[in-house]
PDB file of C-alpha atoms in Angstrom:
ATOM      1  CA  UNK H   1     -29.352  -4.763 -13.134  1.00  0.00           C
ATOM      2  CA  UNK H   2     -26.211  -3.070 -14.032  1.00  0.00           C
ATOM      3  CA  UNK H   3     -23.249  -3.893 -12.328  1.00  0.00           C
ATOM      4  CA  UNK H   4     -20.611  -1.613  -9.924  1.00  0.00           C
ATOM      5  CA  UNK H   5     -16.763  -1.835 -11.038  1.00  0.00           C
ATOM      6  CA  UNK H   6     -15.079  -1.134  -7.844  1.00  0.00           C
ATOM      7  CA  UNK H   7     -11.187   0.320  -9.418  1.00  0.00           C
ATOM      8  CA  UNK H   8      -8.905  -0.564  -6.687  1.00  0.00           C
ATOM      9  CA  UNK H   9      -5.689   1.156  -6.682  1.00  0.00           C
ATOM     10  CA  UNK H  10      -2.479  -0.049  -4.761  1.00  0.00           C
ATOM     11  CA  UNK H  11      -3.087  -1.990  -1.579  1.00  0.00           C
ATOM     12  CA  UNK H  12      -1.298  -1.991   1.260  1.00  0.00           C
ATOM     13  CA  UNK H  13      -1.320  -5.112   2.987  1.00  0.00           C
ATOM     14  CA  UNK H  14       0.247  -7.190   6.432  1.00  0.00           C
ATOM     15  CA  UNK H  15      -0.166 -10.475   4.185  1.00  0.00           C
ATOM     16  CA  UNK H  16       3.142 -11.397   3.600  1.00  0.00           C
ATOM     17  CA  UNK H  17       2.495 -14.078   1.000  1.00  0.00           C
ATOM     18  CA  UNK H  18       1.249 -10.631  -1.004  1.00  0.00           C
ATOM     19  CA  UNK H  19       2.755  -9.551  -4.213  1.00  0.00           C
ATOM     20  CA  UNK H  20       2.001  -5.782  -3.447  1.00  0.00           C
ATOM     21  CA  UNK H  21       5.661  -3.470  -2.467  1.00  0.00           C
ATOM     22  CA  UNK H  22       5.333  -2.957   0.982  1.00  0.00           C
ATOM     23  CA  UNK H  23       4.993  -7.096   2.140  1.00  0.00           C
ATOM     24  CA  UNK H  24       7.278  -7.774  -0.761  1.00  0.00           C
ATOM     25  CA  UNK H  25       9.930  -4.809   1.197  1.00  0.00           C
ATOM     26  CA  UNK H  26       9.233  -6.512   4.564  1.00  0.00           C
ATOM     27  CA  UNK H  27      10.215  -9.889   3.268  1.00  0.00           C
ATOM     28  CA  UNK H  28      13.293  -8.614   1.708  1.00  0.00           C
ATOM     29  CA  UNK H  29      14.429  -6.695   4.632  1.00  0.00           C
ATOM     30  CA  UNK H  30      14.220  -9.907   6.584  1.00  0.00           C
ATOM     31  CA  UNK H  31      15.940 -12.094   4.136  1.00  0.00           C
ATOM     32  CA  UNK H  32      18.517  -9.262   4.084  1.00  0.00           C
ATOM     33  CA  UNK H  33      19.719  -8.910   7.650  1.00  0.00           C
ATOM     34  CA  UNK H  34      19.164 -13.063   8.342  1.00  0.00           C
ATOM     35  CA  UNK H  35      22.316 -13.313   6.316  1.00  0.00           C
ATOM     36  CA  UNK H  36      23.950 -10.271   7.859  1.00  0.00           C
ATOM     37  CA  UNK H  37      23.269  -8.121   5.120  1.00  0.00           C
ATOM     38  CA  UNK H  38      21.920  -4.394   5.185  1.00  0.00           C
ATOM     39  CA  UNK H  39      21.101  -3.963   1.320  1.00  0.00           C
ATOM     40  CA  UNK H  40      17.638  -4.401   0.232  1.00  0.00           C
ATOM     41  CA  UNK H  41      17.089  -3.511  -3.673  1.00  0.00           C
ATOM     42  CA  UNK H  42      13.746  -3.069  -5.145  1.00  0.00           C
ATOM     43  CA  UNK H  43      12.074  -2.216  -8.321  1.00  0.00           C
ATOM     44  CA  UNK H  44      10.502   1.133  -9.208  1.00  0.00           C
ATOM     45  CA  UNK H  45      11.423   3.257  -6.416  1.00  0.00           C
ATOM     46  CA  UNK H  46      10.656   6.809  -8.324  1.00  0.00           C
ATOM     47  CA  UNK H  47       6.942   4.932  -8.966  1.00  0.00           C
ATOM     48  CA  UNK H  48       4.208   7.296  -7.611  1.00  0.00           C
ATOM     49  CA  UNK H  49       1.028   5.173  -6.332  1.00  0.00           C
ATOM     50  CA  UNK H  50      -1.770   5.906  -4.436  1.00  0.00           C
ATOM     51  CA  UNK H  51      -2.396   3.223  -1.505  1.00  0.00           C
ATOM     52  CA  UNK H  52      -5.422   2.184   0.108  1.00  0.00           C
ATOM     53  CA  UNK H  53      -5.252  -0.274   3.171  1.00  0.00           C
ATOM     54  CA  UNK H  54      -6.902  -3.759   2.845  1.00  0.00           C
ATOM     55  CA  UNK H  55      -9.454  -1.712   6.062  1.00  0.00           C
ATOM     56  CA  UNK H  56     -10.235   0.829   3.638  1.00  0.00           C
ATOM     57  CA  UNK H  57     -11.292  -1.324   0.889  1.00  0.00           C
ATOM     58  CA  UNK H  58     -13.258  -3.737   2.922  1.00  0.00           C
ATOM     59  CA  UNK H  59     -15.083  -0.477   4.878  1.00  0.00           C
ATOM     60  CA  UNK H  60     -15.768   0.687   0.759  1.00  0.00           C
ATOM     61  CA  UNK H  61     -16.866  -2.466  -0.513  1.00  0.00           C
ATOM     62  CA  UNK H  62     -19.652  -2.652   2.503  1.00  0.00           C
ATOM     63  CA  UNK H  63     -20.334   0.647   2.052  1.00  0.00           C
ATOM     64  CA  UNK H  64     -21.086   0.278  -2.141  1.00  0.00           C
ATOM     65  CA  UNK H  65     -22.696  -2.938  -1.128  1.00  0.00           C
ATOM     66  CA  UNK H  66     -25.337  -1.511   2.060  1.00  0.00           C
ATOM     67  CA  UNK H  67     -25.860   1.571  -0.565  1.00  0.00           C
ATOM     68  CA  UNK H  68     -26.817  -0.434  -3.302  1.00  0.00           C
ATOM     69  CA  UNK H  69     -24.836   1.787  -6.005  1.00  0.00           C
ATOM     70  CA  UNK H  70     -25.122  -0.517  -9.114  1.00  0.00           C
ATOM     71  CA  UNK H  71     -23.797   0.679 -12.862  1.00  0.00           C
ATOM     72  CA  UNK H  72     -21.057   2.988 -11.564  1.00  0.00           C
ATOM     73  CA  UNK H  73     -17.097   3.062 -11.689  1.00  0.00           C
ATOM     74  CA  UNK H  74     -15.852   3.653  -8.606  1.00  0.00           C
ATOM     75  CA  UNK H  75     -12.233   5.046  -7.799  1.00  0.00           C
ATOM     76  CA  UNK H  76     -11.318   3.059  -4.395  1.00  0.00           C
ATOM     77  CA  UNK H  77      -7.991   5.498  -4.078  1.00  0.00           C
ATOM     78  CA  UNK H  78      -6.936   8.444  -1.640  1.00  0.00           C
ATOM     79  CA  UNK H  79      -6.114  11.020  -4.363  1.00  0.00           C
ATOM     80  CA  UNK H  80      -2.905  11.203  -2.391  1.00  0.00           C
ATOM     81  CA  UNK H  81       0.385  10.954  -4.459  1.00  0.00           C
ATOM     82  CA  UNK H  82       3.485   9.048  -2.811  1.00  0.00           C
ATOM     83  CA  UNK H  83       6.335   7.477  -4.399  1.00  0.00           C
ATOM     84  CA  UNK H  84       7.356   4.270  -3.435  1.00  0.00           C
ATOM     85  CA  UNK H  85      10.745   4.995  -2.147  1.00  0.00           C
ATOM     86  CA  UNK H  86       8.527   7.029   0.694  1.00  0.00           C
ATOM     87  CA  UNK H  87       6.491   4.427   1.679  1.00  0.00           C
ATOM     88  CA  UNK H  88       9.799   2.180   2.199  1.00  0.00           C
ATOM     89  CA  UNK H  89      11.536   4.546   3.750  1.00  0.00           C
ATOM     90  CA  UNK H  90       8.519   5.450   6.110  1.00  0.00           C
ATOM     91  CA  UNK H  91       7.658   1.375   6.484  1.00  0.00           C
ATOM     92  CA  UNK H  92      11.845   1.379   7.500  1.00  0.00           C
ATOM     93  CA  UNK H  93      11.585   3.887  10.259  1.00  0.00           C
ATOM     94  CA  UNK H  94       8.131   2.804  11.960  1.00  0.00           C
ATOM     95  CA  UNK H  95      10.016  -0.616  11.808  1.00  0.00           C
ATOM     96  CA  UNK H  96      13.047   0.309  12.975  1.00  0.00           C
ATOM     97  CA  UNK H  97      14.735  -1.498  10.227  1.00  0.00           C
ATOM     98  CA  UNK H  98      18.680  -1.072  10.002  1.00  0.00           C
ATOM     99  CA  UNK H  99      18.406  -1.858   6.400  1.00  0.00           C
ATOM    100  CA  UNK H 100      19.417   0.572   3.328  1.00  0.00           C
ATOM    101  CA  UNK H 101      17.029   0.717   0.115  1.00  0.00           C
ATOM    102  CA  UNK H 102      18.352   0.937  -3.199  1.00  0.00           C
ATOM    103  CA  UNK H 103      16.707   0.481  -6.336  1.00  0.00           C
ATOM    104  CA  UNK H 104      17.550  -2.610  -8.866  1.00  0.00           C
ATOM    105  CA  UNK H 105      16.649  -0.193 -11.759  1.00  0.00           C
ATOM    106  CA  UNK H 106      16.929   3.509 -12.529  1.00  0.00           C
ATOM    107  CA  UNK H 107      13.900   3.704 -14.927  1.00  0.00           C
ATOM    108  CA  UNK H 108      11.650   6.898 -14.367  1.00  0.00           C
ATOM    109  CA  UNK H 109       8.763   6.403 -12.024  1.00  0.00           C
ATOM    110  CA  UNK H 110       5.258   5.805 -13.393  1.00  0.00           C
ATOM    111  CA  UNK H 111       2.044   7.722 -11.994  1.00  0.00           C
ATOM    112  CA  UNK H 112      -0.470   5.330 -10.995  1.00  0.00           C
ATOM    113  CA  UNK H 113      -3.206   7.881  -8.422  1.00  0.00           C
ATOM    114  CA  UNK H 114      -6.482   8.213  -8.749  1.00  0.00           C
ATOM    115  CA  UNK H 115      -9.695  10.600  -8.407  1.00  0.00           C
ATOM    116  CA  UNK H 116     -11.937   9.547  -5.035  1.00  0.00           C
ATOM    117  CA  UNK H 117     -14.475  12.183  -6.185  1.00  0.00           C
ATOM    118  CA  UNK H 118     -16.850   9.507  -7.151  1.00  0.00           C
ATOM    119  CA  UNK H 119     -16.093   7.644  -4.519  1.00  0.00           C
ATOM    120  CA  UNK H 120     -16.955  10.733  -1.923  1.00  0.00           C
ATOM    121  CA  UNK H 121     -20.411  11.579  -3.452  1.00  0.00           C
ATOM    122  CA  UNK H 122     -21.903   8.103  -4.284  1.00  0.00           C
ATOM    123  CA  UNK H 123     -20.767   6.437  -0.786  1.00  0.00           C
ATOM    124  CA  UNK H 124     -20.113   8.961   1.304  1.00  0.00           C
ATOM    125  CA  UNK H 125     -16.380   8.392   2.312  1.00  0.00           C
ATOM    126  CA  UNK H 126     -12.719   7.315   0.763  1.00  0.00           C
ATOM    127  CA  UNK H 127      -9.549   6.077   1.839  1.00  0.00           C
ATOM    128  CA  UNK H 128      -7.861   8.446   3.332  1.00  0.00           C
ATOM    129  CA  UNK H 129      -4.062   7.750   2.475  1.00  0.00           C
ATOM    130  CA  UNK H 130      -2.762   7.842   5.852  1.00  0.00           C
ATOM    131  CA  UNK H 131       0.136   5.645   5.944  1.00  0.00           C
ATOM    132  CA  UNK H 132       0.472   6.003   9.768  1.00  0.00           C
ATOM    133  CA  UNK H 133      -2.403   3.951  10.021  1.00  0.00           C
ATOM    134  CA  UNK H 134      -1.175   1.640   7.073  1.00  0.00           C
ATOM    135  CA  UNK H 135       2.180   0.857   8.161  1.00  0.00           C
ATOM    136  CA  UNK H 136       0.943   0.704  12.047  1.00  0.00           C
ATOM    137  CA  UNK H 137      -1.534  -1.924  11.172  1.00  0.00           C
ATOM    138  CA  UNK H 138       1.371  -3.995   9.210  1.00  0.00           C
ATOM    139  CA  UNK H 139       3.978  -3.626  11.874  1.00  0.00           C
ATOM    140  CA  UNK H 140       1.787  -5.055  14.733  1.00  0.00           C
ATOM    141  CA  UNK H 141       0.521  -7.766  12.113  1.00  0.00           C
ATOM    142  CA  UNK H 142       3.104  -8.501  10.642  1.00  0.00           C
ATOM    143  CA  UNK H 143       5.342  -9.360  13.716  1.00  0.00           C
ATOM    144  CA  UNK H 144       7.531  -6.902  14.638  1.00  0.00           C
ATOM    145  CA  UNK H 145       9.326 -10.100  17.287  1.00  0.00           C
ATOM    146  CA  UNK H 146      10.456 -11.625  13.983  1.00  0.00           C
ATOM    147  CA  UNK H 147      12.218  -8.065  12.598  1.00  0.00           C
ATOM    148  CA  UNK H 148      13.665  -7.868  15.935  1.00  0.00           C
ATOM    149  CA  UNK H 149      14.972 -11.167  15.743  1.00  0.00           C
ATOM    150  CA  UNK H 150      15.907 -11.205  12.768  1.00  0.00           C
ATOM    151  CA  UNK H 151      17.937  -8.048  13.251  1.00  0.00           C
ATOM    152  CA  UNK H 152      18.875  -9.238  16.613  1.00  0.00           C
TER     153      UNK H 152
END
């Protein structure tokens, strides 16, 4: 029997031992202002992803799995463009971060979203893209009491 490929596009994650932008920001931002500074640089700020919550692509996976979908390649994306320096910025407010984002390179951004069409019509849902519920379910895993402190 033919097998599904499940194409997962950019996660976003509370794991901060993760290699994906957002934990990598968080980690920064707390190195940052625990030695009193306010700078945090990252890479490819002008990047534009599409980002799907670790929720989203366990809720997908179950769903491709209950549905029995086999031979396909499936999209697990939102279809909803966002560029990096957003998410940061957004992540900084919801956080409350005092911190100031700069980029460590001025390259042009890369495009990196996909099509959920597939997605939609063989399971019956997709991620949405919404962030609010993204970077709500990193700040209260993540621990919020150790941004505080650490800003505090």
């Amino acid at each position: 029997q033919p097998a599904t490929v499940l194409r997962v596009f950019n996660i976003v994650s509370a794991d901060p031992s993760s290699k994906q932008v957002l934990a990598a920001f968080i980690a920064r931002a707390k190195e940052a202002l625990s030695h009193g500074s306010s700078l945090v640089e990252m890479d490819s700020l002008e990047a534009v992803r599409d980002f799907v919550t670790v929720r989203e692509l366990v809720a997908t996976i179950e769903r491709a799995v209950t549905r029995r979908v086999t031979g396909e390649v499936i999209n697990v994306c939102s279809g909803e463009p966002l560029k990096v320096r957003d998410l940061l910025e957004r992540a900084k407010a919801m956080l409350g971060l005092p911190v100031t984002i700069a980029g460590r390179h001025s390259e042009p951004g890369s495009w990196s979203v996909g099509d959920p069409a597939k997605c939609r019509a063989l399971l019956g849902m997709a991620p949405s893209g919404s962030l609010t519920e993204a970077l709500g379910f990193v700040g209260a895993h993540d621990g919020r009491a150790d941004l505080v402190g650490a800003v505090g």
